[in-house]
XYZ file of C-alpha atoms in Angstrom:
687
model
C 14.014 -30.433 69.551
C 16.045 -32.130 66.883
C 12.953 -32.672 64.741
C 12.000 -28.985 65.143
C 15.477 -27.954 64.111
C 15.397 -30.154 61.045
C 11.860 -29.207 60.055
C 10.844 -26.264 57.889
C 8.963 -23.478 59.808
C 6.939 -22.614 56.673
C 5.649 -26.223 56.623
C 4.783 -26.297 60.359
C 8.132 -27.892 61.238
C 7.477 -30.878 58.988
C 10.240 -32.273 56.889
C 10.099 -32.215 53.088
C 9.789 -35.990 53.152
C 6.646 -35.778 55.330
C 4.923 -33.359 52.946
C 5.917 -35.139 49.729
C 2.980 -36.328 47.643
C 3.474 -39.973 46.796
C 1.786 -40.849 43.538
C 1.189 -44.483 42.657
C 3.558 -45.833 40.103
C 1.927 -46.265 36.705
C 1.297 -49.885 35.955
C 3.144 -51.126 32.950
C 1.161 -53.221 30.535
C 3.284 -56.237 29.830
C 0.983 -58.121 27.487
C -0.004 -55.764 24.642
C -1.675 -58.363 22.442
C -5.422 -57.754 21.807
C -7.905 -59.651 24.001
C -9.774 -62.493 22.309
C -13.166 -60.855 23.084
C -13.390 -57.186 22.058
C -15.868 -54.849 23.829
C -17.443 -51.980 21.854
C -18.355 -48.564 23.232
C -22.041 -49.397 22.605
C -21.806 -52.464 24.870
C -20.188 -50.388 27.651
C -22.963 -47.763 27.470
C -25.733 -50.433 27.404
C -24.264 -52.182 30.430
C -23.980 -48.874 32.331
C -27.657 -48.184 31.548
C -28.731 -51.633 32.743
C -26.832 -51.302 36.021
C -28.247 -47.835 36.736
C -30.410 -47.743 39.865
C -34.029 -46.667 39.637
C -34.743 -42.964 40.298
C -36.115 -42.227 43.747
C -39.338 -40.279 43.430
C -41.419 -38.857 46.282
C -44.691 -40.677 46.866
C -47.842 -39.177 45.448
C -50.179 -37.597 47.943
C -53.912 -37.860 47.673
C -55.975 -35.225 49.399
C -59.263 -36.694 50.556
C -60.974 -33.939 52.548
C -60.954 -30.169 53.108
C -58.845 -30.428 56.266
C -56.003 -32.101 54.380
C -56.355 -29.478 51.613
C -56.123 -26.663 54.135
C -53.046 -28.284 55.710
C -51.471 -28.718 52.261
C -52.139 -25.059 51.349
C -50.834 -23.826 54.684
C -47.636 -25.885 54.280
C -47.036 -24.695 50.705
C -47.684 -21.051 51.610
C -45.295 -21.350 54.530
C -42.647 -22.825 52.170
C -43.114 -19.983 49.664
C -43.096 -17.299 52.375
C -39.899 -18.742 53.897
C -38.313 -18.872 50.469
C -39.294 -15.237 49.758
C -37.829 -14.116 53.070
C -34.527 -15.768 52.097
C -34.398 -14.641 48.439
C -36.657 -11.602 48.260
C -35.085 -10.309 44.996
C -35.541 -13.586 43.093
C -38.492 -12.777 40.799
C -38.955 -16.400 39.664
C -39.934 -17.358 43.268
C -42.638 -14.657 43.284
C -43.931 -15.815 39.910
C -44.122 -19.476 41.049
C -45.891 -18.394 44.230
C -48.458 -16.311 42.334
C -49.018 -19.050 39.731
C -49.554 -21.608 42.540
C -52.169 -19.369 44.139
C -53.793 -19.059 40.721
C -53.821 -22.869 40.382
C -55.676 -22.988 43.731
C -58.249 -20.570 42.206
C -57.530 -18.090 44.976
C -57.258 -15.048 42.688
C -57.288 -12.461 45.453
C -54.291 -14.096 47.098
C -52.613 -14.394 43.655
C -53.156 -10.653 43.024
C -51.744 -9.922 46.456
C -48.572 -11.898 45.577
C -48.261 -10.095 42.234
C -48.645 -6.691 43.910
C -46.042 -7.590 46.550
C -43.679 -8.706 43.780
C -44.197 -5.392 41.939
C -43.315 -3.530 45.120
C -39.980 -5.388 45.090
C -39.144 -4.653 41.411
C -41.718 -2.721 39.414
C -39.160 -2.078 36.609
C -39.195 -5.770 35.629
C -41.560 -5.782 32.656
C -41.794 -9.619 32.744
C -43.733 -9.325 36.025
C -46.244 -6.962 34.428
C -46.648 -9.200 31.382
C -47.280 -12.348 33.420
C -49.590 -10.508 35.825
C -51.699 -9.131 32.963
C -51.723 -12.517 31.167
C -53.078 -14.193 34.322
C -55.904 -11.626 34.495
C -56.687 -12.009 30.788
C -56.545 -15.810 30.911
C -59.085 -15.861 33.683
C -61.217 -13.214 31.862
C -60.788 -10.459 34.418
C -60.772 -7.799 31.695
C -61.048 -4.713 33.862
C -58.327 -6.032 36.162
C -56.142 -6.650 33.089
C -56.824 -3.099 31.820
C -55.859 -1.759 35.185
C -52.580 -3.753 35.127
C -51.761 -2.680 31.561
C -52.572 0.949 32.321
C -50.289 0.990 35.345
C -47.560 -0.830 33.397
C -47.445 1.620 30.455
C -47.600 4.557 32.847
C -44.617 3.339 34.851
C -42.646 1.854 31.910
C -43.589 3.882 28.802
C -40.376 2.944 26.934
C -41.126 -0.813 26.945
C -42.806 -1.284 23.574
C -43.975 -4.824 24.359
C -46.311 -3.541 27.080
C -47.978 -1.134 24.647
C -48.289 -3.825 21.940
C -49.914 -6.299 24.373
C -52.285 -3.677 25.749
C -53.377 -2.577 22.269
C -53.685 -6.193 21.092
C -56.019 -6.991 24.028
C -58.272 -4.024 23.272
C -58.337 -4.873 19.579
C -59.240 -8.508 20.336
C -62.088 -7.205 22.474
C -63.261 -5.064 19.528
C -62.562 -1.850 21.376
C -61.077 0.000 18.369
C -61.597 3.430 19.868
C -59.852 2.317 23.080
C -56.963 0.868 21.075
C -56.652 4.137 19.109
C -56.634 6.077 22.348
C -53.807 3.859 23.675
C -51.875 4.405 20.420
C -52.252 8.164 20.823
C -50.943 7.937 24.380
C -47.989 5.924 23.086
C -47.239 8.338 20.226
C -46.968 11.096 22.808
C -43.803 9.367 23.998
C -42.318 9.514 20.436
C -41.480 5.820 20.056
C -39.242 4.348 17.373
C -40.312 3.876 13.734
C -41.869 0.466 14.381
C -44.360 1.961 16.852
C -45.545 4.546 14.321
C -45.785 1.931 11.580
C -47.864 -0.312 13.875
C -50.288 2.586 14.421
C -50.484 3.173 10.653
C -51.138 -0.532 9.978
C -53.805 -0.511 12.673
C -55.647 2.363 10.935
C -55.266 0.731 7.519
C -56.815 -2.485 8.879
C -59.963 -0.472 9.432
C -59.619 1.434 6.086
C -58.939 4.745 7.812
C -56.681 6.128 5.004
C -57.004 9.764 6.008
C -56.154 8.956 9.594
C -53.134 6.936 8.359
C -52.025 9.912 6.201
C -52.213 12.184 9.238
C -50.150 9.714 11.257
C -47.567 9.591 8.436
C -47.298 13.390 8.569
C -46.617 13.216 12.305
C -44.287 10.258 11.760
C -41.983 12.136 9.304
C -41.927 15.115 11.648
C -40.931 12.876 14.577
C -38.435 10.801 12.552
C -37.193 13.021 9.690
C -35.233 10.208 8.082
C -35.008 9.079 4.477
C -36.582 5.695 5.193
C -39.620 7.402 6.831
C -40.218 9.690 3.831
C -39.827 6.781 1.389
C -42.437 4.762 3.348
C -44.790 7.746 3.257
C -44.335 8.123 -0.520
C -44.853 4.398 -1.100
C -48.048 4.569 0.981
C -49.376 7.347 -1.255
C -48.308 5.441 -4.387
C -50.068 2.318 -3.134
C -53.267 4.301 -2.755
C -52.907 5.632 -6.320
C -52.077 9.186 -5.250
C -49.215 9.888 -7.720
C -49.297 13.661 -7.229
C -49.255 13.291 -3.436
C -46.367 10.778 -3.666
C -44.362 13.176 -5.861
C -45.077 15.980 -3.414
C -43.796 13.808 -0.558
C -40.554 13.071 -2.466
C -40.060 16.752 -3.301
C -40.528 17.779 0.326
C -38.084 15.061 1.385
C -35.459 16.300 -1.115
C -35.837 19.866 0.188
C -35.240 18.740 3.759
C -32.759 15.870 3.330
C -30.700 16.723 0.221
C -27.543 16.936 2.380
C -28.333 13.920 4.562
C -25.959 10.959 4.695
C -28.701 8.678 3.309
C -29.704 11.111 0.546
C -28.500 8.622 -2.076
C -31.283 6.206 -1.081
C -33.867 8.993 -1.326
C -32.774 10.063 -4.824
C -32.717 6.465 -6.066
C -36.243 5.871 -4.714
C -37.467 9.167 -6.241
C -35.937 8.338 -9.634
C -37.385 4.814 -9.593
C -40.803 6.279 -8.725
C -40.636 8.608 -11.750
C -39.443 5.682 -13.859
C -42.517 3.656 -12.824
C -44.657 6.642 -13.746
C -43.037 6.592 -17.258
C -41.456 10.012 -16.582
C -37.975 9.150 -17.920
C -36.863 12.774 -18.352
C -37.810 13.565 -14.768
C -35.921 10.477 -13.603
C -32.828 11.492 -15.628
C -32.913 14.999 -14.140
C -33.179 13.536 -10.632
C -30.183 11.250 -11.237
C -28.078 14.121 -12.595
C -29.105 16.460 -9.786
C -28.175 13.767 -7.253
C -24.801 13.077 -8.876
C -23.949 16.777 -8.739
C -24.927 17.165 -5.087
C -23.974 13.926 -3.353
C -20.287 13.434 -2.448
C -18.657 10.871 -4.730
C -17.757 8.607 -1.836
C -21.439 7.996 -1.024
C -22.841 7.701 -4.552
C -21.731 4.235 -5.629
C -25.210 2.687 -5.772
C -26.546 5.844 -7.413
C -24.012 5.586 -10.246
C -24.837 1.936 -10.798
C -28.569 2.657 -10.993
C -27.981 5.622 -13.314
C -25.904 3.499 -15.712
C -28.613 0.814 -15.729
C -31.274 3.508 -16.334
C -29.352 5.021 -19.251
C -28.778 1.604 -20.781
C -32.519 1.004 -20.655
C -33.877 4.404 -21.684
C -30.970 6.541 -22.951
C -29.357 7.010 -26.341
C -25.705 6.266 -27.178
C -24.495 9.625 -25.886
C -26.380 9.233 -22.629
C -25.003 5.721 -22.056
C -21.436 6.890 -22.676
C -21.971 9.815 -20.330
C -23.248 7.473 -17.629
C -20.287 5.113 -18.031
C -17.878 8.051 -17.872
C -19.677 9.225 -14.765
C -19.200 5.822 -13.140
C -15.469 5.806 -13.941
C -15.253 9.409 -12.751
C -16.727 8.290 -9.453
C -14.090 5.535 -9.129
C -11.238 7.995 -9.762
C -12.738 10.507 -7.331
C -12.823 7.788 -4.698
C -9.151 6.910 -5.364
C -7.869 10.498 -5.204
C -9.986 11.159 -2.123
C -8.370 8.218 -0.316
C -4.828 9.213 -1.366
C -4.450 12.691 -2.929
C -0.708 12.032 -3.509
C -1.415 9.039 -5.789
C -0.369 10.831 -8.998
C -1.045 7.778 -11.193
C -4.721 8.029 -10.218
C -4.688 11.722 -11.193
C -3.154 10.832 -14.589
C -5.894 8.259 -15.224
C -8.582 10.718 -14.117
C -7.184 13.451 -16.420
C -6.994 11.003 -19.324
C -10.672 10.168 -18.783
C -11.681 13.853 -18.775
C -9.575 14.526 -21.875
C -11.386 11.701 -23.677
C -14.696 13.475 -22.870
C -13.312 16.840 -23.995
C -14.902 19.214 -21.463
C -12.236 21.960 -21.130
C -13.612 23.319 -17.884
C -13.587 19.925 -16.169
C -10.134 19.045 -17.571
C -8.640 22.284 -16.217
C -10.399 21.746 -12.888
C -8.906 18.252 -12.502
C -5.437 19.508 -13.530
C -5.664 22.325 -10.982
C -6.785 19.926 -8.245
C -3.961 17.528 -9.152
C -1.140 20.096 -9.123
C -2.442 21.491 -5.821
C -1.246 18.265 -4.127
C 2.401 19.286 -3.779
C 4.660 16.519 -2.350
C 5.176 17.118 1.385
C 8.940 16.430 1.359
C 11.490 18.382 -0.673
C 13.176 15.289 -2.077
C 13.480 14.757 -5.812
C 12.175 11.168 -5.764
C 8.815 12.375 -4.409
C 8.534 15.043 -7.135
C 9.399 12.894 -10.158
C 5.813 11.747 -10.832
C 4.244 14.997 -9.660
C 6.210 17.147 -12.160
C 4.604 15.263 -15.074
C 1.219 16.676 -14.016
C 2.604 20.144 -14.828
C 4.180 18.927 -18.085
C 0.917 17.310 -19.243
C -1.036 20.405 -18.183
C 1.246 22.697 -20.225
C 1.121 20.418 -23.276
C -2.688 20.204 -23.034
C -3.011 24.000 -22.916
C -0.648 24.394 -25.874
C -1.770 21.571 -28.165
C -5.435 20.902 -27.312
C -6.730 24.125 -25.755
C -4.377 26.256 -27.927
C -4.157 28.863 -25.177
C -0.617 30.253 -25.513
C -0.728 32.691 -22.599
C -2.133 30.061 -20.263
C 0.629 27.630 -21.344
C 3.280 30.255 -20.599
C 1.637 30.854 -17.206
C 1.666 27.100 -16.416
C 5.401 26.857 -17.176
C 6.089 29.993 -15.126
C 4.146 28.724 -12.093
C 5.816 25.319 -12.283
C 9.334 26.824 -12.429
C 8.499 29.089 -9.481
C 7.232 26.124 -7.452
C 10.304 23.868 -7.848
C 12.908 24.438 -5.073
C 15.894 24.921 -7.425
C 18.343 25.399 -4.521
C 17.716 21.759 -3.472
C 16.966 20.069 -6.808
C 15.656 20.921 -10.249
C 14.291 19.324 -13.418
C 16.120 20.053 -16.683
C 13.115 18.696 -18.606
C 10.856 21.565 -17.468
C 13.405 24.239 -18.396
C 13.940 22.691 -21.842
C 10.203 22.251 -22.515
C 9.586 25.888 -21.566
C 12.416 27.036 -23.886
C 11.214 24.831 -26.768
C 7.701 26.201 -26.315
C 9.036 29.768 -26.695
C 10.968 28.730 -29.829
C 7.773 27.268 -31.315
C 6.154 30.641 -30.697
C 9.138 32.248 -32.530
C 10.073 34.004 -29.308
C 13.852 33.486 -29.407
C 14.463 36.130 -26.765
C 12.075 34.372 -24.364
C 13.764 31.012 -24.998
C 17.212 32.502 -24.300
C 15.865 34.112 -21.163
C 14.456 30.759 -19.912
C 17.701 28.891 -20.637
C 19.772 31.713 -19.128
C 17.697 31.510 -15.930
C 18.159 27.737 -15.938
C 21.950 28.068 -16.141
C 21.895 30.724 -13.426
C 19.572 28.889 -11.003
C 20.101 25.189 -11.679
C 22.860 24.425 -14.231
C 22.685 20.911 -15.666
C 24.412 19.014 -18.480
C 21.186 18.666 -20.465
C 20.476 22.400 -20.323
C 23.976 23.349 -21.522
C 23.878 20.773 -24.334
C 20.458 21.868 -25.579
C 21.263 25.577 -25.326
C 24.527 25.075 -27.284
C 22.672 22.954 -29.858
C 20.070 25.710 -30.372
C 22.703 28.429 -30.766
C 24.742 26.226 -33.116
C 21.687 25.649 -35.312
C 21.202 29.412 -35.392
C 24.906 29.853 -36.345
C 25.816 31.940 -33.282
C 29.399 30.689 -32.825
C 30.389 33.375 -30.314
C 27.404 32.469 -28.116
C 28.398 28.790 -28.383
C 31.921 29.615 -27.220
C 30.594 31.627 -24.296
C 28.259 28.789 -23.354
C 31.083 26.237 -23.518
C 33.166 28.514 -21.295
C 30.285 28.738 -18.790
C 29.792 24.969 -19.062
C 33.466 24.268 -18.319
C 33.560 26.878 -15.584
C 30.653 25.054 -13.900
C 32.028 21.545 -14.569
C 35.796 21.635 -15.364
C 36.094 17.841 -14.941
C 33.588 17.130 -17.735
C 35.561 15.447 -20.535
C 32.509 15.415 -22.827
C 32.314 19.230 -22.707
C 36.038 19.641 -23.423
C 35.862 17.202 -26.360
C 32.784 18.864 -27.860
C 34.294 22.334 -27.474
C 37.467 21.201 -29.261
C 35.362 19.468 -31.910
C 33.480 22.727 -32.520
C 36.746 24.636 -33.034
C 38.089 21.938 -35.337
C 34.884 22.038 -37.431
C 35.575 25.775 -37.824
C 39.184 24.948 -38.975
C 40.509 26.587 -35.812
C 43.215 23.921 -35.288
C 45.321 25.931 -32.853
C 42.294 26.831 -30.743
C 41.233 23.170 -30.673
C 44.759 22.093 -29.668
C 44.846 24.727 -26.921
C 41.490 23.490 -25.582
C 42.795 19.908 -25.497
C 45.948 21.076 -23.689
C 43.866 22.929 -21.115
C 41.669 19.875 -20.694
C 44.455 17.363 -20.020
C 46.046 19.829 -17.608
C 42.969 19.689 -15.326
C 43.690 18.105 -11.914
C 40.546 15.927 -12.004
C 38.625 14.520 -14.963
C 35.599 12.219 -15.018
C 36.683 10.158 -18.089
C 40.298 11.064 -18.976
C 40.703 8.087 -21.347
C 38.035 9.531 -23.673
C 39.673 12.951 -23.643
C 43.156 11.585 -24.429
C 41.707 9.399 -27.186
C 39.922 12.416 -28.704
C 43.166 14.477 -28.547
C 45.222 11.664 -30.124
C 42.583 11.102 -32.845
C 42.607 14.842 -33.516
C 46.404 14.915 -34.017
C 46.302 11.784 -36.212
C 43.556 13.305 -38.365
C 45.713 16.412 -38.719
C 48.675 14.211 -39.820
C 50.812 15.373 -36.888
C 52.572 12.030 -36.163
C 55.369 13.561 -34.107
C 52.866 15.390 -31.938
C 50.920 12.120 -31.596
C 54.067 10.257 -30.449
C 54.741 13.033 -27.963
C 51.157 12.706 -26.701
C 51.541 8.942 -26.266
C 54.799 9.558 -24.402
C 53.069 12.006 -22.042
C 50.178 9.615 -21.576
C 52.512 6.703 -20.772
C 54.229 8.905 -18.200
C 50.844 9.209 -16.483
C 49.559 5.645 -16.878
C 51.035 2.342 -17.982
C 47.691 0.719 -18.733
C 47.726 -2.214 -21.150
C 45.269 -0.519 -23.536
C 47.550 2.526 -23.821
C 50.530 0.358 -24.801
C 48.473 -1.560 -27.392
C 46.974 1.675 -28.782
C 50.454 3.201 -29.078
C 51.801 0.084 -30.858
C 48.873 0.070 -33.269
C 49.438 3.736 -34.019
C 53.112 3.073 -34.825
C 52.142 0.118 -37.016
C 49.639 2.194 -39.028
C 51.605 5.461 -39.290
C 51.912 6.549 -42.914
C 55.668 6.128 -43.198
C 57.963 3.445 -44.601
C 56.401 0.103 -43.643
C 59.625 -1.445 -42.364
C 60.158 1.512 -40.052
C 56.565 1.209 -38.840
C 57.155 -2.452 -37.923
C 60.331 -1.589 -36.036
C 58.604 1.241 -34.118
C 55.687 -1.022 -33.192
C 58.115 -3.766 -32.009
C 59.985 -1.199 -29.963
C 56.731 -0.189 -28.198
C 55.835 -3.821 -27.499
C 59.314 -4.498 -26.106
C 59.113 -1.451 -23.817
C 55.695 -2.584 -22.632
C 56.907 -6.148 -22.065
C 59.922 -4.917 -20.179
C 57.687 -2.734 -17.978
C 55.354 -5.617 -17.117
C 58.308 -7.978 -16.489
C 60.356 -5.646 -14.324
C 57.947 -3.153 -12.728
C 54.673 -5.062 -12.551
C 55.429 -8.832 -12.426
C 52.115 -9.496 -10.663
C 50.107 -8.417 -13.774
C 50.607 -11.744 -15.520
C 47.296 -11.736 -17.350
C 47.928 -8.268 -18.864
C 51.405 -9.401 -19.922
C 49.940 -12.492 -21.601
C 47.340 -10.331 -23.411
C 50.108 -7.991 -24.566
C 52.051 -10.925 -26.059
C 48.898 -12.176 -27.809
C 48.397 -8.740 -29.377
C 52.054 -8.639 -30.449
C 51.759 -12.104 -32.011
C 48.597 -11.069 -33.917
C 50.349 -7.934 -35.166
C 53.409 -9.882 -36.349
C 51.081 -12.185 -38.257
C 49.307 -9.176 -39.802
C 52.644 -7.763 -41.067
C 52.933 -10.653 -43.551
C 56.500 -11.128 -44.848
C 57.851 -8.323 -42.652
C 56.442 -10.023 -39.559
C 58.500 -12.387 -37.431
C 56.465 -14.555 -35.047
C 59.654 -16.230 -33.814
C 60.370 -13.036 -31.850
C 57.201 -13.530 -29.790
C 56.602 -17.299 -29.569
C 59.552 -18.035 -27.183
C 58.189 -15.380 -24.822
C 54.631 -16.818 -24.666
C 53.625 -18.210 -21.225
C 52.202 -21.608 -20.383
C 48.679 -21.745 -18.972
C 48.298 -23.768 -15.770
C 45.078 -24.609 -13.925
C 45.522 -24.124 -10.198
C 43.324 -24.226 -7.109
C 43.201 -21.826 -4.222
C 41.326 -21.816 -0.970
C 38.300 -19.558 -0.528
C 38.125 -17.914 2.873
C 34.787 -16.984 4.467
C 33.636 -15.649 7.828
C 33.172 -19.204 9.182
C 36.570 -20.360 7.937
C 37.538 -22.143 4.739
C 34.565 -22.430 2.386
C 36.299 -24.580 -0.261
C 38.491 -24.227 -3.318
C 38.211 -22.424 -6.641
C 40.111 -22.946 -9.881
C 42.027 -20.189 -11.629
C 44.399 -19.861 -14.589
C 48.009 -19.082 -13.801
C 50.627 -18.050 -16.398
C 54.210 -19.339 -16.230
C 56.640 -17.396 -18.423
C 59.845 -18.979 -19.837
C 62.248 -17.057 -17.565
C 60.199 -18.111 -14.535
C 60.351 -21.781 -15.608
C 64.153 -21.513 -16.073
C 64.547 -19.906 -12.648
C 62.394 -22.667 -11.155
C 64.649 -25.369 -12.748
C 67.763 -23.658 -11.351
C 66.224 -23.720 -7.883
C 65.616 -27.480 -8.179
C 69.265 -28.074 -9.242
C 70.500 -25.928 -6.366
C 68.430 -27.927 -3.900
C 69.717 -31.216 -5.380
C 73.348 -30.064 -4.955
C 72.636 -29.005 -1.386
C 71.133 -32.407 -0.630
C 74.187 -34.178 -2.157
C 76.624 -32.054 -0.095
C 74.707 -32.887 3.066
C 74.783 -36.591 2.231
C 78.554 -36.583 1.559
C 79.154 -34.716 4.802
C 77.161 -37.245 6.824
C 79.007 -40.188 5.128
C 82.409 -38.677 6.066
C 81.325 -38.407 9.706
C 80.313 -42.105 9.704
């Protein structure tokens, strides 16, 4: 009971130890030195061969009389019959049985075995072949005919049976019988090889007319390019050029749209070439190239180019080469219609040929492939198809109305609510100007500003109106421009510049005032600089100082301080006063960086460098001793670089130590020394 309790029910109540497989421990080779006598693989194999025991063979039996022969036959037949009963569907057993009966010269019994085997599986054509071969080998011709006849009746789709049957009749010299068998076979519409065998059979007996009739039936049964080409070659071989041409023409009528039509046209053209009919061959090639889809005409193009190189003139050769390249581009645009670079190359090829109709056709096909997504990046290459099309119509075709129509269609196609292209609007406007249609150009640019305003459009429109001297229109355009983009400092500056060029100083100043009053500007530094430069050019130094004061209220950037100091130094007043004003600006700046922005040490150092350079530039009026005591010391320091994994190392940087900082640092050291001394004295008193 205890063993049952401890045992595992799934293992029949045996313990794990009982069922454990104990493998022998691998023997460890202690002595790994090579043996003194080495044995080769050849020696091992030779020794194995020598030790092999002799094969046991059954003893040979000698039959001495008819009784023993009868016993032997009875025993063998019984063995075969027993074997057949066990494996009735094994055809090889039937074949061995029948062949044994044949070896005993008992042909009736052999036929009986063959017939029984055919009852089991008459669809096995190997049985029929071996049965008929036995009859033929033993010269039972009528029996063989009977077997073949039954075989082809039951299995008419097995070509080998027909071939063997026909071959037997032909070997016997029964040509009429063989022809009759062929006719029976053709009634079943076999594959091409069957028809060709029949044709070869007739040609072996010089029956050309019969062969021609079979070819006619053959191309009706198998209306394929290869069949027609064989028919034409047959006629050509017999010297019937007119008949061969007629065959090719009939084939072209029936198979011009076939997938293998390329092969037919090539064969037809080569036939005409052999007949020295080069013009006919050229016409065939051109007809084929016009009718066969470009994707299936690669070989045709190659042959045509070779033909033109051999027989054509310079123009013909160039045309053939262009045709080959045209085929390549057609293949590319067929695979990917949205590959606009392929369309550009294709158009360039057609433009080099100069056929207007084809050029326009390719342009139209290209622009029909509109990008599927309404995103500007997908349209950027596509839009150049329209641009090139318009330029071609204007410059090469010189069709003004068509050019205008191209621009109109392009502008209607672009989804201006989502994105637009300033280039198209400007090209359309420039085209109208070239046609002296100023009203049309203004209309195009006006539509552009209304539908899709852009910087380029405003700039170009203003430039055009300025060249025409329409100042009021320029002002209106600048107003529209600034209404659309009030943060655009370039527009404000240019507007003020326009007014200044017209000597409208107050208007220019008002524009600048409006500009700097805007809540948001894209590049305010440029606008302030333009305003300051404007006031300086007008000689308004007080206004300029006021501007710098307003600017410094808004920003305390280093460049502003330096610019202000330089202005004071170069103001056309008494030089000594200029120096004092410049020093005053530098001192204010230095005070700001020292008190309000002590962390901007580098900017402070740069400011002092600029001040020092300016003092040097003043010559005798300059005083470098005012600046040199304030210059900082440069110290190289290291700081840790932090990364996601922790500390990644150290990097060096330049630190600036100014004189007042160094003095404060020294005071701290003295204070700490005094503290230490007080502590020491206090501890000594306690002791």
